[in-house]
Amino acid sequence: MYWQKLKTYTIPEAEKRVGIILLIVLLLPILAFTVFELSRLNSNEQMIQEIYSNQLDAVLFSVNQYSNDVLNQWANEFSINEEAENIPIFLQQFIDYNPAVKEIILFSFSENNEIKSEKYSLDNNELIIDKSLDSTWQNIVFQEQEVIKKQAEFIKNNYQKIEVFPIERDSLVPMTFALKSEFEGMGFVALMVNTQIFIEDILAPKLQEVTRDKFIMTSFVTKPDKRQTYFTDSLNLDEVTLSRPLWLLPDHYLGIAMKGNNIDKISKARTKQNLYIMLFIDVFLLLAIYLVYRNIRKEIVLARVKSEFVSNVSHEIRTPLAMISMFAETLLEGRVKNEDKKVTYYKMITDEALRLNGTVNKILNFSKIESGKQRFEFFPTDLQLMVDTCLQSYQSQFSINNFEVSFNKKPNLPLVSADKQSLSEAINNLIDNAIKYSKERREIIISTAKKGKFVLLTIQDFGIGIPTEYQKDIFNRFYRVPNHDIHDTKGTGLGLTLVKHIIDAHKGKIELNSALNKGTTFKLYLQPIETDI
Ligand code: ADP
């Protein structure tokens, strides 16, 4: 059927379409924007990092450059004093002025490539000259003779190249250079520099000068263990942002970090903050999209339900009208002679008119509720009496449809505060439904009780039941459980909306208990007039 087709396919399609449109129009741009912003944040951070690390690198470079300058200056002093009359005095003064230089070794290669050397050191301010061969030293020079001899060639071209050999003996590192003219008959000098004193005496003042209040610098060795040899301010090695080898001292490094909140940390914190803001905006937008989608969906469902309602109401009105006109015509034409049959026909006309009246009333009441014009007048009411009256009006229906109905009354039930007309309408709606939605087992049990501070009315049937997933919706206007079996039973989807509204107006509660194919129980909790039974 066209109508069923419309119901089953068109509406979910429409919902899907809305979903897809929202996805394309809103979600995708948001995602694209987020990805773009994230990559921008990332590249910004990288740029800041780069600038920052370049700056740190420059500082480390300047310290290395400075230690090179110191060494060059030392070599220079030797060149200036090449002509000195008393070389031992010069050497003594040199060691004296430069505590980092512990020993000065003068050495040369003889014609048959043997190594001659003299070692000068201070002991109690006295220059000690050791002419015996230091075997470690001899070995180093022997191994490195190619490099050392090249230094002699460089000096002939007025370029003093200084070599630092990565060998540490008793914390002394050799730094060699060649001399233009011989010194005590030797062509090369090796300054044996104590690394720790070099750092403390020569580098420390420079480090203090460059760091000022901005940086913290530290020097450290990596062998045999990683340990700090000096720092300008207390700094853990794992807090070091950037480190570079110290050119002159083997296995020695310089590390640097910014003091306080450095740019690195600030930029990271800013990135993190931006990330959170973006995340928040995204979540917010997603929520907005979800709400828009939900509202549109609701509207779609409402549109569907409304058109279903029109179809249902037309049916609800057309059927009794057809019956009435059919019976009336038959009677009018005088075709029914039998008086009993006539009575049956009159009865049927009356029943159908009542049914029609019921449907129209339901719609009118609903429209009153919607426009807020419904007025209630509360009077002390005997609920059980009211139920009796309702049941009486259903007598013929019960007997035609073979219903077994029982009403278990509670003695001495308090009166309830009720608007008689509307409360009986609510009860009628529930009985109506119990009849409509019962199949094989045609039994209705009604009972009253006192429950807490409420008077309780229970209406139970053993019909088709309501699947759990639809139970929350059945009080919504126009709502009917989407099930083909049920749709064989016509209705407006307004009955329970009215019941809910009426019970709310009575400051009562409705409870629903239903299981598919087992039956449904509605419990109405109403306000009693007296508190004592
Ligand atoms: P209707 O005019 O369709 O009966 P109602 O508002 O009275 O409208 O009920 C809403 C829907 O709840 C019904 O369409 C039906 O699917 C379900 N329902 C209500 N009462 C019962 C019941 N006693 N047993 C099974 N289903 C019920």
GROMACS .gro file of N, CA and C in nm, residues 252-377:
model
  378
  252HIS      N    1   8.376   1.614   2.680
  252HIS     CA    2   8.315   1.719   2.761
  252HIS      C    3   8.209   1.790   2.678
  253TYR      N    4   8.100   1.829   2.746
  253TYR     CA    5   7.989   1.893   2.675
  253TYR      C    6   7.945   2.017   2.750
  254LEU      N    7   7.879   2.106   2.674
  254LEU     CA    8   7.818   2.223   2.734
  254LEU      C    9   7.667   2.209   2.716
  255GLY      N   10   7.594   2.234   2.823
  255GLY     CA   11   7.448   2.225   2.812
  255GLY      C   12   7.389   2.358   2.850
  256ILE      N   13   7.269   2.387   2.793
  256ILE     CA   14   7.206   2.516   2.821
  256ILE      C   15   7.055   2.499   2.837
  257ALA      N   16   6.999   2.582   2.923
  257ALA     CA   17   6.853   2.585   2.937
  257ALA      C   18   6.816   2.727   2.972
  258MET      N   19   6.691   2.765   2.938
  258MET     CA   20   6.649   2.901   2.972
  258MET      C   21   6.606   2.907   3.117
  259LYS      N   22   6.628   3.021   3.175
  259LYS     CA   23   6.589   3.036   3.316
  259LYS      C   24   6.438   3.058   3.326
  260GLY      N   25   6.377   3.002   3.427
  260GLY     CA   26   6.233   3.024   3.451
  260GLY      C   27   6.149   2.970   3.338
  261ASN      N   28   6.038   3.039   3.309
  261ASN     CA   29   5.946   2.996   3.204
  261ASN      C   30   6.007   3.026   3.069
  262ASN      N   31   6.074   2.930   3.010
  262ASN     CA   32   6.138   2.963   2.884
  262ASN      C   33   6.039   2.961   2.768
  263ILE      N   34   6.087   3.015   2.655
  263ILE     CA   35   6.000   3.028   2.537
  263ILE      C   36   5.944   2.891   2.498
  264ASP      N   37   6.031   2.792   2.512
  264ASP     CA   38   5.992   2.658   2.476
  264ASP      C   39   5.868   2.616   2.555
  265LYS      N   40   5.879   2.636   2.687
  265LYS     CA   41   5.768   2.595   2.774
  265LYS      C   42   5.644   2.679   2.744
  266ILE      N   43   5.669   2.812   2.725
  266ILE     CA   44   5.556   2.901   2.698
  266ILE      C   45   5.486   2.859   2.569
  267SER      N   46   5.567   2.830   2.467
  267SER     CA   47   5.505   2.795   2.339
  267SER      C   48   5.430   2.663   2.350
  268LYS      N   49   5.488   2.570   2.427
  268LYS     CA   50   5.419   2.441   2.444
  268LYS      C   51   5.288   2.460   2.518
  269ALA      N   52   5.294   2.547   2.623
  269ALA     CA   53   5.173   2.570   2.702
  269ALA      C   54   5.067   2.637   2.616
  270ARG      N   55   5.112   2.734   2.531
  270ARG     CA   56   5.018   2.805   2.444
  270ARG      C   57   4.953   2.706   2.347
  271THR      N   58   5.036   2.619   2.289
  271THR     CA   59   4.984   2.520   2.194
  271THR      C   60   4.880   2.432   2.262
  272LYS      N   61   4.915   2.391   2.384
  272LYS     CA   62   4.825   2.302   2.458
  272LYS      C   63   4.691   2.373   2.483
  273GLN      N   64   4.705   2.502   2.524
  273GLN     CA   65   4.584   2.579   2.553
  273GLN      C   66   4.497   2.592   2.428
  274ASN      N   67   4.563   2.625   2.314
  274ASN     CA   68   4.489   2.638   2.189
  274ASN      C   69   4.420   2.508   2.152
  275LEU      N   70   4.492   2.400   2.179
  275LEU     CA   71   4.439   2.268   2.147
  275LEU      C   72   4.311   2.241   2.227
  276TYR      N   73   4.318   2.277   2.356
  276TYR     CA   74   4.202   2.255   2.441
  276TYR      C   75   4.084   2.340   2.395
  277ILE      N   76   4.116   2.468   2.360
  277ILE     CA   77   4.008   2.557   2.316
  277ILE      C   78   3.942   2.499   2.191
  278MET      N   79   4.028   2.449   2.099
  278MET     CA   80   3.974   2.395   1.975
  278MET      C   81   3.890   2.271   2.002
  279LEU      N   82   3.940   2.191   2.092
  279LEU     CA   83   3.868   2.069   2.128
  279LEU      C   84   3.731   2.105   2.186
  280PHE      N   85   3.733   2.208   2.271
  280PHE     CA   86   3.609   2.252   2.334
  280PHE      C   87   3.510   2.301   2.227
  281ILE      N   88   3.563   2.385   2.133
  281ILE     CA   89   3.476   2.438   2.027
  281ILE      C   90   3.420   2.322   1.944
  282ASP      N   91   3.507   2.226   1.913
  282ASP     CA   92   3.464   2.112   1.833
  282ASP      C   93   3.352   2.035   1.903
  283VAL      N   94   3.374   2.009   2.031
  283VAL     CA   95   3.273   1.933   2.107
  283VAL      C   96   3.142   2.012   2.109
  284PHE      N   97   3.156   2.144   2.129
  284PHE     CA   98   3.040   2.231   2.134
  284PHE      C   99   2.965   2.227   2.001
  285LEU      N  100   3.042   2.238   1.890
  285LEU     CA  101   2.979   2.237   1.758
  285LEU      C  102   2.913   2.102   1.729
  286LEU      N  103   2.982   1.995   1.769
  286LEU     CA  104   2.925   1.862   1.747
  286LEU      C  105   2.793   1.849   1.822
  287LEU      N  106   2.795   1.903   1.943
  287LEU     CA  107   2.674   1.898   2.025
  287LEU      C  108   2.563   1.977   1.954
  288ALA      N  109   2.601   2.096   1.900
  288ALA     CA  110   2.503   2.179   1.831
  288ALA      C  111   2.448   2.104   1.710
  289ILE      N  112   2.539   2.038   1.636
  289ILE     CA  113   2.494   1.963   1.518
  289ILE      C  114   2.398   1.852   1.562
  290TYR      N  115   2.435   1.787   1.670
  290TYR     CA  116   2.350   1.678   1.719
  290TYR      C  117   2.211   1.731   1.755
  291LEU      N  118   2.210   1.849   1.823
  291LEU     CA  119   2.082   1.905   1.865
  291LEU      C  120   1.998   1.944   1.743
  292VAL      N  121   2.066   2.006   1.643
  292VAL     CA  122   1.995   2.045   1.520
  292VAL      C  123   1.937   1.920   1.455
  293TYR      N  124   2.022   1.816   1.447
  293TYR     CA  125   1.978   1.692   1.384
  293TYR      C  126   1.859   1.634   1.459
  294ARG      N  127   1.869   1.637   1.592
  294ARG     CA  128   1.763   1.577   1.673
  294ARG      C  129   1.631   1.653   1.654
  295ASN      N  130   1.644   1.787   1.648
  295ASN     CA  131   1.523   1.868   1.629
  295ASN      C  132   1.460   1.843   1.494
  296ILE      N  133   1.548   1.838   1.391
  296ILE     CA  134   1.495   1.815   1.256
  296ILE      C  135   1.428   1.677   1.252
  297ARG      N  136   1.493   1.581   1.315
  297ARG     CA  137   1.439   1.445   1.318
  297ARG      C  138   1.302   1.445   1.386
  298LYS      N  139   1.296   1.519   1.496
  298LYS     CA  140   1.169   1.527   1.569
  298LYS      C  141   1.060   1.583   1.479
  299GLU      N  142   1.098   1.691   1.405
  299GLU     CA  143   1.001   1.755   1.317
  299GLU      C  144   0.955   1.657   1.209
  300ILE      N  145   1.053   1.581   1.157
  300ILE     CA  146   1.019   1.484   1.052
  300ILE      C  147   0.922   1.380   1.108
  301VAL      N  148   0.958   1.330   1.227
  301VAL     CA  149   0.874   1.228   1.289
  301VAL      C  150   0.735   1.285   1.317
  302LEU      N  151   0.732   1.410   1.364
  302LEU     CA  152   0.604   1.473   1.395
  302LEU      C  153   0.521   1.488   1.267
  303ALA      N  154   0.588   1.528   1.158
  303ALA     CA  155   0.518   1.544   1.030
  303ALA      C  156   0.458   1.410   0.989
  304ARG      N  157   0.537   1.304   1.008
  304ARG     CA  158   0.489   1.172   0.971
  304ARG      C  159   0.369   1.133   1.058
  305VAL      N  160   0.389   1.154   1.188
  305VAL     CA  161   0.286   1.115   1.283
  305VAL      C  162   0.157   1.192   1.258
  306LYS      N  163   0.175   1.321   1.220
  306LYS     CA  164   0.057   1.404   1.196
  306LYS      C  165  -0.021   1.352   1.075
  307SER      N  166   0.055   1.315   0.970
  307SER     CA  167  -0.019   1.270   0.852
  307SER      C  168  -0.082   1.134   0.879
  308GLU      N  169  -0.016   1.054   0.962
  308GLU     CA  170  -0.076   0.926   1.002
  308GLU      C  171  -0.205   0.954   1.077
  309PHE      N  172  -0.197   1.058   1.162
  309PHE     CA  173  -0.311   1.094   1.245
  309PHE      C  174  -0.432   1.130   1.157
  310VAL      N  175  -0.405   1.212   1.055
  310VAL     CA  176  -0.514   1.253   0.967
  310VAL      C  177  -0.578   1.129   0.904
  311SER      N  178  -0.490   1.035   0.862
  311SER     CA  179  -0.543   0.914   0.800
  311SER      C  180  -0.625   0.833   0.900
  312ASN      N  181  -0.570   0.820   1.022
  312ASN     CA  182  -0.639   0.743   1.125
  312ASN      C  183  -0.773   0.805   1.162
  313VAL      N  184  -0.772   0.938   1.178
  313VAL     CA  185  -0.895   1.007   1.219
  313VAL      C  186  -1.001   0.993   1.110
  314SER      N  187  -0.956   1.006   0.985
  314SER     CA  188  -1.054   0.992   0.876
  314SER      C  189  -1.121   0.856   0.888
  315HIS      N  190  -1.039   0.756   0.914
  315HIS     CA  191  -1.095   0.622   0.925
  315HIS      C  192  -1.189   0.612   1.044
  316GLU      N  193  -1.141   0.667   1.157
  316GLU     CA  194  -1.220   0.662   1.281
  316GLU      C  195  -1.356   0.728   1.263
  317ILE      N  196  -1.360   0.832   1.176
  317ILE     CA  197  -1.486   0.903   1.157
  317ILE      C  198  -1.571   0.835   1.048
  318ARG      N  199  -1.498   0.792   0.944
  318ARG     CA  200  -1.571   0.737   0.831
  318ARG      C  201  -1.643   0.606   0.868
  319THR      N  202  -1.578   0.520   0.944
  319THR     CA  203  -1.638   0.390   0.974
  319THR      C  204  -1.772   0.403   1.049
  320PRO      N  205  -1.775   0.474   1.163
  320PRO     CA  206  -1.907   0.483   1.228
  320PRO      C  207  -2.011   0.554   1.142
  321LEU      N  208  -1.966   0.656   1.063
  321LEU     CA  209  -2.061   0.728   0.978
  321LEU      C  210  -2.124   0.633   0.877
  322ALA      N  211  -2.036   0.546   0.818
  322ALA     CA  212  -2.085   0.451   0.717
  322ALA      C  213  -2.187   0.357   0.782
  323MET      N  214  -2.153   0.309   0.904
  323MET     CA  215  -2.241   0.217   0.974
  323MET      C  216  -2.376   0.285   1.002
  324ILE      N  217  -2.367   0.408   1.056
  324ILE     CA  218  -2.490   0.480   1.092
  324ILE      C  219  -2.578   0.497   0.969
  325SER      N  220  -2.516   0.544   0.860
  325SER     CA  221  -2.601   0.570   0.743
  325SER      C  222  -2.657   0.440   0.686
  326MET      N  223  -2.575   0.332   0.696
  326MET     CA  224  -2.623   0.205   0.644
  326MET      C  225  -2.747   0.157   0.724
  327PHE      N  226  -2.734   0.156   0.860
  327PHE     CA  227  -2.846   0.109   0.944
  327PHE      C  228  -2.968   0.203   0.931
  328ALA      N  229  -2.940   0.334   0.926
  328ALA     CA  230  -3.050   0.430   0.918
  328ALA      C  231  -3.127   0.411   0.786
  329GLU      N  232  -3.051   0.393   0.678
  329GLU     CA  233  -3.115   0.375   0.547
  329GLU      C  234  -3.203   0.250   0.547
  330THR      N  235  -3.144   0.141   0.602
  330THR     CA  236  -3.219   0.014   0.606
  330THR      C  237  -3.348   0.033   0.683
  331LEU      N  238  -3.339   0.103   0.795
  331LEU     CA  239  -3.458   0.125   0.877
  331LEU      C  240  -3.558   0.215   0.802
  332LEU      N  241  -3.502   0.321   0.740
  332LEU     CA  242  -3.586   0.419   0.672
  332LEU      C  243  -3.665   0.356   0.556
  333GLU      N  244  -3.600   0.267   0.489
  333GLU     CA  245  -3.667   0.204   0.375
  333GLU      C  246  -3.768   0.098   0.421
  334GLY      N  247  -3.775   0.078   0.552
  334GLY     CA  248  -3.873  -0.015   0.609
  334GLY      C  249  -3.844  -0.159   0.576
  335ARG      N  250  -3.718  -0.189   0.553
  335ARG     CA  251  -3.686  -0.326   0.515
  335ARG      C  252  -3.680  -0.419   0.637
  336VAL      N  253  -3.667  -0.358   0.754
  336VAL     CA  254  -3.659  -0.442   0.875
  336VAL      C  255  -3.798  -0.450   0.937
  337LYS      N  256  -3.851  -0.569   0.939
  337LYS     CA  257  -3.987  -0.585   0.993
  337LYS      C  258  -3.982  -0.629   1.139
  338ASN      N  259  -3.887  -0.710   1.168
  338ASN     CA  260  -3.876  -0.768   1.302
  338ASN      C  261  -3.842  -0.660   1.404
  339GLU      N  262  -3.926  -0.649   1.510
  339GLU     CA  263  -3.908  -0.541   1.609
  339GLU      C  264  -3.775  -0.556   1.684
  340ASP      N  265  -3.737  -0.682   1.717
  340ASP     CA  266  -3.611  -0.705   1.790
  340ASP      C  267  -3.492  -0.660   1.707
  341LYS      N  268  -3.501  -0.693   1.578
  341LYS     CA  269  -3.391  -0.656   1.489
  341LYS      C  270  -3.379  -0.503   1.481
  342LYS      N  271  -3.503  -0.441   1.476
  342LYS     CA  272  -3.504  -0.293   1.471
  342LYS      C  273  -3.430  -0.237   1.592
  343VAL      N  274  -3.462  -0.296   1.710
  343VAL     CA  275  -3.398  -0.248   1.834
  343VAL      C  276  -3.245  -0.264   1.823
  344THR      N  277  -3.205  -0.381   1.770
  344THR     CA  278  -3.060  -0.404   1.754
  344THR      C  279  -2.999  -0.296   1.664
  345TYR      N  280  -3.070  -0.262   1.556
  345TYR     CA  281  -3.018  -0.161   1.464
  345TYR      C  282  -3.009  -0.023   1.530
  346TYR      N  283  -3.119   0.009   1.607
  346TYR     CA  284  -3.117   0.138   1.678
  346TYR      C  285  -2.997   0.143   1.773
  347LYS      N  286  -2.978   0.030   1.839
  347LYS     CA  287  -2.868   0.022   1.937
  347LYS      C  288  -2.733   0.044   1.868
  348MET      N  289  -2.724  -0.021   1.748
  348MET     CA  290  -2.598  -0.008   1.674
  348MET      C  291  -2.574   0.136   1.631
  349ILE      N  292  -2.684   0.198   1.586
  349ILE     CA  293  -2.671   0.339   1.546
  349ILE      C  294  -2.626   0.423   1.666
  350THR      N  295  -2.687   0.396   1.781
  350THR     CA  296  -2.651   0.472   1.901
  350THR      C  297  -2.504   0.447   1.938
  351ASP      N  298  -2.463   0.318   1.933
  351ASP     CA  299  -2.323   0.284   1.969
  351ASP      C  300  -2.224   0.355   1.876
  352GLU      N  301  -2.256   0.350   1.746
  352GLU     CA  302  -2.163   0.411   1.650
  352GLU      C  303  -2.159   0.562   1.669
  353ALA      N  304  -2.280   0.619   1.702
  353ALA     CA  305  -2.284   0.764   1.726
  353ALA      C  306  -2.199   0.798   1.848
  354LEU      N  307  -2.208   0.708   1.949
  354LEU     CA  308  -2.128   0.730   2.070
  354LEU      C  309  -1.979   0.724   2.037
  355ARG      N  310  -1.944   0.624   1.955
  355ARG     CA  311  -1.803   0.608   1.917
  355ARG      C  312  -1.753   0.733   1.844
  356LEU      N  313  -1.840   0.779   1.752
  356LEU     CA  314  -1.806   0.900   1.676
  356LEU      C  315  -1.788   1.018   1.771
  357ASN      N  316  -1.884   1.025   1.863
  357ASN     CA  317  -1.880   1.131   1.962
  357ASN      C  318  -1.749   1.125   2.042
  358GLY      N  319  -1.713   0.999   2.079
  358GLY     CA  320  -1.590   0.978   2.156
  358GLY      C  321  -1.469   1.029   2.081
  359THR      N  322  -1.461   0.993   1.952
  359THR     CA  323  -1.344   1.036   1.872
  359THR      C  324  -1.340   1.188   1.862
  360VAL      N  325  -1.457   1.247   1.832
  360VAL     CA  326  -1.460   1.393   1.816
  360VAL      C  327  -1.423   1.461   1.948
  361ASN      N  328  -1.477   1.405   2.058
  361ASN     CA  329  -1.446   1.461   2.190
  361ASN      C  330  -1.296   1.457   2.218
  362LYS      N  331  -1.238   1.341   2.183
  362LYS     CA  332  -1.094   1.323   2.206
  362LYS      C  333  -1.016   1.433   2.134
  363ILE      N  334  -1.055   1.455   2.008
  363ILE     CA  335  -0.983   1.555   1.928
  363ILE      C  336  -1.005   1.695   1.986
  364LEU      N  337  -1.131   1.720   2.024
  364LEU     CA  338  -1.161   1.853   2.079
  364LEU      C  339  -1.084   1.876   2.210
  365ASN      N  340  -1.086   1.771   2.296
  365ASN     CA  341  -1.014   1.784   2.423
  365ASN      C  342  -0.865   1.805   2.399
  366PHE      N  343  -0.815   1.730   2.304
  366PHE     CA  344  -0.672   1.745   2.273
  366PHE      C  345  -0.643   1.888   2.229
  367SER      N  346  -0.732   1.941   2.143
  367SER     CA  347  -0.706   2.076   2.094
  367SER      C  348  -0.719   2.177   2.208
  368LYS      N  349  -0.810   2.147   2.304
  368LYS     CA  350  -0.822   2.235   2.422
  368LYS      C  351  -0.692   2.233   2.502
  369ILE      N  352  -0.638   2.111   2.520
  369ILE     CA  353  -0.513   2.098   2.596
  369ILE      C  354  -0.401   2.174   2.526
  370GLU      N  355  -0.393   2.154   2.395
  370GLU     CA  356  -0.285   2.217   2.317
  370GLU      C  357  -0.294   2.369   2.327
  371SER      N  358  -0.416   2.420   2.326
  371SER     CA  359  -0.428   2.566   2.331
  371SER      C  360  -0.432   2.617   2.475
  372GLY      N  361  -0.422   2.525   2.571
  372GLY     CA  362  -0.418   2.564   2.713
  372GLY      C  363  -0.552   2.610   2.765
  373LYS      N  364  -0.662   2.570   2.697
  373LYS     CA  365  -0.794   2.618   2.740
  373LYS      C  366  -0.865   2.520   2.832
  374GLN      N  367  -0.807   2.402   2.850
  374GLN     CA  368  -0.872   2.300   2.933
  374GLN      C  369  -0.878   2.348   3.078
  375ARG      N  370  -0.999   2.346   3.137
  375ARG     CA  371  -1.015   2.385   3.277
  375ARG      C  372  -1.059   2.264   3.357
  376PHE      N  373  -1.008   2.251   3.478
  376PHE     CA  374  -1.045   2.137   3.563
  376PHE      C  375  -1.113   2.190   3.690
  377GLU      N  376  -1.215   2.118   3.732
  377GLU     CA  377  -1.278   2.154   3.860
  377GLU      C  378  -1.275   2.032   3.948
   0.00000   0.00000   0.00000
